[in-house]
Tab-separated table of C-alpha atoms in Angstrom:
chain	number	residue	atom	x	y	z
A	143	MET	CA	-15.841	-6.701	5.244
A	144	GLU	CA	-16.201	-2.915	5.451
A	145	ILE	CA	-14.193	-0.875	7.949
A	146	THR	CA	-15.468	2.487	9.203
A	147	ILE	CA	-13.141	4.896	11.009
A	148	THR	CA	-14.947	7.822	12.638
A	149	ASP	CA	-13.280	10.850	14.282
A	150	VAL	CA	-10.593	8.787	16.012
A	151	HIS	CA	-8.355	10.533	18.546
A	152	LYS	CA	-5.380	9.029	20.364
A	153	ARG	CA	-2.729	10.702	22.522
A	154	TYR	CA	0.318	9.330	24.300
A	155	GLY	CA	1.078	11.952	26.927
A	156	ASP	CA	1.701	15.186	25.051
A	157	VAL	CA	2.060	13.409	21.714
A	158	VAL	CA	-0.975	13.472	19.438
A	159	ALA	CA	-0.861	10.205	17.483
A	160	LEU	CA	-4.272	10.499	15.790
A	161	ASP	CA	-6.255	13.709	15.468
A	162	GLY	CA	-9.700	12.811	14.204
A	163	PRO	CA	-9.350	10.939	10.911
A	164	SER	CA	-12.608	9.640	9.439
A	165	PHE	CA	-12.890	7.422	6.357
A	166	GLU	CA	-14.282	4.118	5.116
A	167	ILE	CA	-12.447	1.111	3.724
A	168	PRO	CA	-14.661	-0.760	1.233
A	169	SER	CA	-15.285	-4.456	1.720
A	170	GLY	CA	-13.027	-6.645	-0.417
A	171	SER	CA	-10.670	-3.821	-1.366
A	172	THR	CA	-6.925	-3.522	-1.011
A	173	PHE	CA	-6.492	-0.242	0.845
A	174	GLY	CA	-3.256	1.643	1.446
A	175	VAL	CA	-2.388	3.922	4.350
A	176	LEU	CA	0.409	6.359	3.533
A	177	GLY	CA	2.295	8.827	5.677
A	178	THR	CA	5.702	9.932	6.842
A	179	ASN	CA	7.252	8.545	10.036
A	180	GLY	CA	5.084	9.568	12.968
A	181	ALA	CA	2.035	10.203	10.786
A	182	GLY	CA	-0.104	7.800	12.847
A	183	LYS	CA	-0.162	4.719	10.614
A	184	THR	CA	1.014	2.193	13.195
A	185	THR	CA	-1.208	3.705	15.907
A	186	LEU	CA	-4.194	3.385	13.590
A	187	PHE	CA	-3.351	-0.269	12.970
A	188	GLU	CA	-2.924	-0.966	16.693
A	189	LEU	CA	-6.436	0.403	17.261
A	190	LEU	CA	-7.849	-1.441	14.261
A	191	VAL	CA	-6.696	-4.835	15.529
A	192	GLY	CA	-7.761	-4.157	19.121
A	193	HIS	CA	-4.310	-3.860	20.701
A	194	ASP	CA	-5.230	-0.434	22.086
A	195	ARG	CA	-8.327	1.735	22.485
A	196	PRO	CA	-8.948	5.209	21.040
A	197	ASP	CA	-9.387	8.101	23.449
A	198	SER	CA	-12.501	9.003	21.475
A	199	GLY	CA	-14.125	8.065	18.188
A	200	THR	CA	-14.790	4.584	16.848
A	201	ILE	CA	-13.393	1.970	14.509
A	202	GLU	CA	-15.954	-0.539	13.265
A	203	VAL	CA	-15.266	-3.760	11.389
A	204	GLY	CA	-18.355	-5.207	9.778
A	205	GLY	CA	-20.506	-2.954	11.976
A	206	ILE	CA	-18.862	-4.056	15.258
A	207	ASP	CA	-16.966	-1.532	17.390
A	208	VAL	CA	-13.436	-2.923	17.721
A	209	ALA	CA	-12.910	-1.377	21.169
A	210	GLU	CA	-15.916	-3.300	22.532
A	211	ALA	CA	-15.559	-6.490	20.513
A	212	GLY	CA	-12.981	-8.423	22.546
A	213	HIS	CA	-12.305	-11.869	21.055
A	214	GLN	CA	-14.599	-11.107	18.110
A	215	VAL	CA	-11.854	-8.880	16.719
A	216	ARG	CA	-9.479	-11.852	16.386
A	217	GLU	CA	-12.162	-13.734	14.459
A	218	ARG	CA	-12.450	-10.913	11.946
A	219	VAL	CA	-9.025	-9.275	11.776
A	220	SER	CA	-5.545	-10.788	11.333
A	221	PHE	CA	-2.466	-8.631	11.786
A	222	LEU	CA	1.060	-8.855	10.370
A	223	PRO	CA	3.181	-6.355	12.348
A	224	GLU	CA	6.274	-4.795	10.842
A	225	HIS	CA	8.528	-6.831	13.128
A	226	ALA	CA	7.195	-10.372	13.580
A	227	GLY	CA	9.532	-12.872	15.234
A	228	PHE	CA	9.286	-16.644	15.708
A	229	PRO	CA	11.242	-19.170	17.793
A	230	SER	CA	14.277	-19.999	15.680
A	231	SER	CA	14.353	-23.679	16.652
A	232	MET	CA	10.814	-24.350	15.405
A	233	THR	CA	9.960	-25.262	11.834
A	234	GLY	CA	7.611	-23.153	9.784
A	235	ARG	CA	4.925	-25.798	10.063
A	236	GLU	CA	5.308	-25.941	13.860
A	237	VAL	CA	4.999	-22.166	14.117
A	238	LEU	CA	1.741	-22.255	12.178
A	239	ASP	CA	0.457	-25.153	14.267
A	240	VAL	CA	0.963	-23.103	17.436
A	241	HIS	CA	-0.930	-20.176	15.908
A	242	ALA	CA	-3.732	-22.457	14.751
A	243	ARG	CA	-4.068	-24.003	18.239
A	244	ILE	CA	-4.141	-20.584	19.906
A	245	ARG	CA	-7.018	-19.604	17.638
A	246	GLY	CA	-8.829	-22.863	18.288
A	247	LEU	CA	-9.029	-23.744	14.611
A	248	ASP	CA	-10.220	-27.127	13.446
A	249	ALA	CA	-8.752	-29.020	10.464
A	250	ARG	CA	-5.401	-27.521	11.409
A	251	ALA	CA	-3.241	-29.624	9.095
A	252	GLU	CA	-5.313	-28.681	6.057
A	253	ARG	CA	-5.412	-24.988	6.964
A	254	ILE	CA	-1.654	-24.929	7.563
A	255	ALA	CA	-0.975	-26.647	4.235
A	256	ASP	CA	-3.206	-24.142	2.433
A	257	ALA	CA	-1.483	-21.163	4.078
A	258	LEU	CA	1.973	-22.519	3.264
A	259	GLU	CA	0.956	-23.058	-0.342
A	260	THR	CA	-0.469	-19.540	-0.617
A	261	VAL	CA	2.769	-17.888	0.525
A	262	GLY	CA	5.070	-20.264	-1.342
A	263	LEU	CA	6.659	-21.946	1.687
A	264	HIS	CA	5.376	-25.486	1.191
A	265	ASP	CA	8.824	-26.840	0.324
A	266	ALA	CA	10.422	-25.087	3.317
A	267	ALA	CA	7.704	-25.952	5.830
A	268	ASP	CA	9.792	-28.466	7.760
A	269	ARG	CA	12.971	-26.422	7.922
A	270	ALA	CA	13.919	-24.569	11.096
A	271	VAL	CA	12.965	-20.905	11.061
A	272	SER	CA	16.601	-20.071	11.873
A	273	GLY	CA	17.423	-21.000	8.283
A	274	TYR	CA	14.786	-18.724	6.762
A	275	SER	CA	15.738	-15.586	4.875
A	276	ASN	CA	14.167	-12.269	5.834
A	277	GLY	CA	11.677	-12.606	2.995
A	278	MET	CA	10.743	-16.140	4.021
A	279	GLY	CA	10.191	-14.945	7.577
A	280	ARG	CA	7.826	-12.234	6.336
A	281	ARG	CA	5.949	-14.810	4.274
A	282	LEU	CA	5.694	-17.093	7.310
A	283	GLY	CA	4.167	-14.185	9.229
A	284	LEU	CA	1.673	-13.681	6.429
A	285	ALA	CA	0.845	-17.409	6.472
A	286	ALA	CA	0.122	-17.146	10.210
A	287	ALA	CA	-2.157	-14.177	9.553
A	288	LEU	CA	-3.995	-16.109	6.826
A	289	LEU	CA	-4.894	-19.043	9.081
A	290	GLY	CA	-8.644	-19.139	9.566
A	291	GLU	CA	-9.260	-17.191	6.334
A	292	PRO	CA	-9.817	-13.818	8.047
A	293	PRO	CA	-12.184	-11.363	6.345
A	294	VAL	CA	-9.762	-8.514	7.183
A	295	LEU	CA	-5.972	-8.665	6.800
A	296	VAL	CA	-3.873	-5.789	8.217
A	297	LEU	CA	-0.247	-5.541	7.054
A	298	ASP	CA	2.137	-3.003	8.625
A	299	GLU	CA	5.051	-2.251	6.268
A	300	PRO	CA	4.922	-5.813	4.845
A	301	THR	CA	7.935	-5.477	2.521
A	302	ALA	CA	10.198	-3.406	4.787
A	303	GLY	CA	13.752	-4.716	4.639
A	304	LEU	CA	13.171	-7.178	1.801
A	305	ASP	CA	15.419	-7.442	-1.231
A	306	PRO	CA	13.889	-6.817	-4.690
A	307	ARG	CA	13.124	-10.519	-5.244
A	308	GLY	CA	11.438	-10.738	-1.837
A	309	VAL	CA	9.381	-7.625	-2.569
A	310	ALA	CA	8.260	-8.995	-5.949
A	311	THR	CA	7.264	-12.332	-4.388
A	312	PHE	CA	5.298	-10.605	-1.636
A	313	HIS	CA	3.515	-8.416	-4.192
A	314	GLU	CA	2.483	-11.499	-6.160
A	315	ILE	CA	1.053	-13.083	-2.998
A	316	ILE	CA	-0.998	-9.975	-2.132
A	317	GLU	CA	-2.301	-9.766	-5.675
A	318	ARG	CA	-3.305	-13.439	-5.542
A	319	ILE	CA	-5.132	-12.898	-2.254
A	320	ASP	CA	-6.957	-9.963	-3.861
A	321	ARG	CA	-7.954	-12.054	-6.889
A	322	GLU	CA	-8.906	-15.280	-5.147
A	323	THR	CA	-10.524	-14.168	-1.878
A	324	ASP	CA	-13.033	-11.623	-0.600
A	325	ALA	CA	-10.661	-10.412	2.116
A	326	THR	CA	-10.288	-6.715	2.832
A	327	VAL	CA	-6.545	-6.015	2.856
A	328	VAL	CA	-5.231	-2.895	4.632
A	329	LEU	CA	-1.529	-2.150	4.308
A	330	SER	CA	0.886	0.630	5.122
A	331	SER	CA	4.040	1.345	3.189
A	332	HIS	CA	6.698	3.996	2.654
A	333	VAL	CA	7.026	2.848	-0.962
A	334	LEU	CA	4.567	4.846	-3.052
A	335	SER	CA	5.014	2.671	-6.136
A	336	GLU	CA	4.067	-0.356	-4.017
A	337	VAL	CA	0.794	1.239	-2.921
A	338	GLU	CA	0.153	2.410	-6.464
A	339	ARG	CA	0.545	-1.152	-7.740
A	340	LEU	CA	-1.368	-3.029	-5.047
A	341	CYS	CA	-4.097	-0.736	-3.741
A	342	ASP	CA	-7.524	0.277	-4.997
A	343	GLU	CA	-7.828	3.201	-2.583
A	344	VAL	CA	-5.543	5.101	-0.239
A	345	ALA	CA	-5.643	7.384	2.781
A	346	ILE	CA	-2.815	9.849	3.415
A	347	LEU	CA	-2.057	10.755	7.043
A	348	GLU	CA	0.173	13.503	8.379
A	349	ALA	CA	0.667	14.331	12.075
A	350	GLY	CA	-2.339	12.172	12.901
A	351	GLU	CA	-4.644	14.027	10.526
A	352	LEU	CA	-6.281	12.747	7.347
A	353	ARG	CA	-4.956	14.781	4.422
A	354	ALA	CA	-6.477	12.909	1.483
A	355	VAL	CA	-8.519	9.781	0.766
A	356	GLY	CA	-9.966	8.124	-2.308
A	357	PRO	CA	-9.284	5.781	-5.232
A	358	VAL	CA	-5.637	5.756	-6.300
A	359	ASN	CA	-6.421	6.705	-9.893
A	360	ASP	CA	-8.577	9.648	-8.822
A	361	LEU	CA	-5.959	10.962	-6.404
A	362	ARG	CA	-3.377	10.835	-9.165
A	363	THR	CA	-5.534	12.913	-11.499
A	364	THR	CA	-6.233	15.524	-8.822
A	365	ALA	CA	-2.496	16.006	-8.306
A	366	GLY	CA	-2.454	18.585	-11.097
A	367	ASP	CA	-2.653	19.032	-14.844
A	368	GLY	CA	1.028	18.440	-15.473
A	369	VAL	CA	2.323	15.519	-17.522
A	370	THR	CA	5.815	14.517	-18.574
A	371	VAL	CA	6.561	13.943	-22.263
A	372	VAL	CA	9.488	11.537	-22.642
A	373	LEU	CA	11.170	11.892	-26.033
A	374	HIS	CA	13.775	9.601	-27.590
A	375	ALA	CA	15.682	11.306	-30.392
A	376	ALA	CA	15.719	9.673	-33.818
A	377	ASP	CA	19.132	11.024	-34.807
A	378	ASP	CA	20.092	14.615	-33.980
A	379	ARG	CA	19.668	14.774	-30.216
A	380	SER	CA	20.973	18.326	-29.910
A	381	ARG	CA	18.420	19.544	-32.423
A	382	LEU	CA	15.581	17.916	-30.456
A	383	LEU	CA	16.855	19.366	-27.180
A	384	ASP	CA	16.998	22.873	-28.688
A	385	THR	CA	13.511	22.505	-30.150
A	386	VAL	CA	11.751	21.638	-26.882
A	387	GLN	CA	13.201	24.596	-24.972
A	388	GLY	CA	10.417	26.886	-23.796
A	389	TRP	CA	7.704	24.237	-23.891
A	390	GLY	CA	7.948	23.472	-20.189
A	391	GLU	CA	10.450	22.204	-17.646
A	392	VAL	CA	13.088	20.396	-19.708
A	393	ALA	CA	15.340	17.697	-18.278
A	394	ASP	CA	18.115	15.837	-20.078
A	395	ALA	CA	17.749	12.259	-18.777
A	396	GLY	CA	20.655	10.840	-20.777
A	397	ASP	CA	18.847	8.329	-22.976
A	398	SER	CA	15.806	10.593	-23.280
A	399	ILE	CA	14.643	14.192	-23.036
A	400	GLU	CA	11.786	14.911	-20.618
A	401	VAL	CA	9.448	17.872	-20.861
A	402	THR	CA	7.030	18.526	-18.000
A	403	CYS	CA	4.123	20.763	-18.967
A	404	SER	CA	0.332	20.939	-19.036
A	405	ARG	CA	-1.607	18.318	-20.971
A	406	GLU	CA	-2.633	20.928	-23.517
A	407	ARG	CA	0.959	22.028	-24.067
A	408	ALA	CA	2.058	18.395	-24.346
A	409	PHE	CA	-0.284	17.737	-27.255
A	410	GLU	CA	0.763	20.996	-28.921
A	411	LEU	CA	4.434	20.058	-28.527
A	412	LEU	CA	3.952	16.619	-30.071
A	413	SER	CA	2.081	18.091	-33.034
A	414	GLU	CA	4.840	20.658	-33.619
A	415	LEU	CA	7.744	18.209	-33.601
A	416	GLU	CA	8.893	17.035	-37.001
A	417	SER	CA	8.510	13.291	-37.546
A	418	ASP	CA	12.210	12.743	-38.300
A	419	MET	CA	13.226	14.211	-34.918
A	420	VAL	CA	11.637	11.606	-32.632
A	421	ASP	CA	12.172	7.860	-32.658
A	422	ARG	CA	9.527	7.207	-29.995
A	423	PHE	CA	7.797	8.984	-27.115
A	424	GLU	CA	5.533	8.435	-24.132
A	425	VAL	CA	3.361	10.693	-21.996
A	426	ARG	CA	3.526	10.012	-18.261
A	427	GLU	CA	0.588	10.987	-16.076
A	428	PRO	CA	1.154	12.306	-12.555
A	429	GLY	CA	1.877	9.468	-10.126
A	430	LEU	CA	0.762	8.893	-6.573
A	431	GLU	CA	3.942	10.622	-5.440
A	432	ALA	CA	2.599	13.934	-6.736
A	433	ALA	CA	-0.683	13.413	-4.892
A	434	PHE	CA	1.203	12.500	-1.722
A	435	HIS	CA	3.350	15.623	-1.753
A	436	ASP	CA	0.359	17.801	-2.629
A	437	ALA	CA	-1.545	16.378	0.327
A	438	LEU	CA	1.305	17.018	2.752
A	439	ALA	CA	1.689	20.561	1.471
A	440	ASP	CA	-2.043	21.249	1.807
A	441	ASP	CA	-2.836	23.223	4.970
A	442	ALA	CA	-6.585	23.192	4.376
A	443	GLU	CA	-8.728	22.166	7.323
A	444	GLN	CA	-10.714	19.640	5.294
A	445	PRO	CA	-8.932	16.659	3.697
A	446	ALA	CA	-8.991	16.240	-0.040
A	447	GLU	CA	-11.533	13.573	-0.846
A	448	VAL	CA	-12.363	11.976	-4.145
A	449	SER	CA	-14.724	9.088	-4.623
A	450	ALA	CA	-15.741	6.766	-7.401
A	451	ARG	CA	-18.634	5.433	-5.351
């Protein structure tokens, strides 16, 4: 289900939370919203799920204005806030049953079983929530959001505070939802590599303004012409390090030597190196981090926009 955000403004007293961002989130995509603390991500999500109203502008989900939709929003959009708590004495299954009843869902037992299976909590469904780890609690929150098979799923910092295993498990769940459903998933994160892995497109906010929007791959390529050549010495490491001086920004990374330069210079460097000097190499393209920092440094009035559509 497509989401259209048009010139949305929101203030809290003297604080400008959103200052006119406009962009579209394609139906069925996994879309990331990036920004520093205070950029407006959480405010945008609060408006998107109908918890608050914009001062001006509109947010439409499937062509319906969220601010005017009332209960229709809950039928279309499910929300996993950054801090979701549940009664510690209840079991996971009981928590989901309460959520299913509140939403007036039929076939509750089947829906609950499906949600538990999706998030990998089937075996822990009848344990008290007090015994859940942080990661299990986040997955229970996601299961609650998945009840009713919502066409739009909004996740605010879904992996915040999780250990590496919990993050990996959560990533696998999101990727499975992307593969097996038509849901539009919108998530925010401070972890750029997470957005790079999970998302098709991304919007970058700063101080409530839209700084960049577009497909992740396209934003990466607009971040500049620089690449990093990672070289692993075959034998004489000192000789290789001396040879690459002057070809770009050289960094000694311990087990490798990294040279950051233009693409053209990278190919020239690789052709100049003697075959007995290098055991193996790789060329790293600019990541989303470069695009993010470029967007925050850009003082242009119009946001950078790239589109594959």
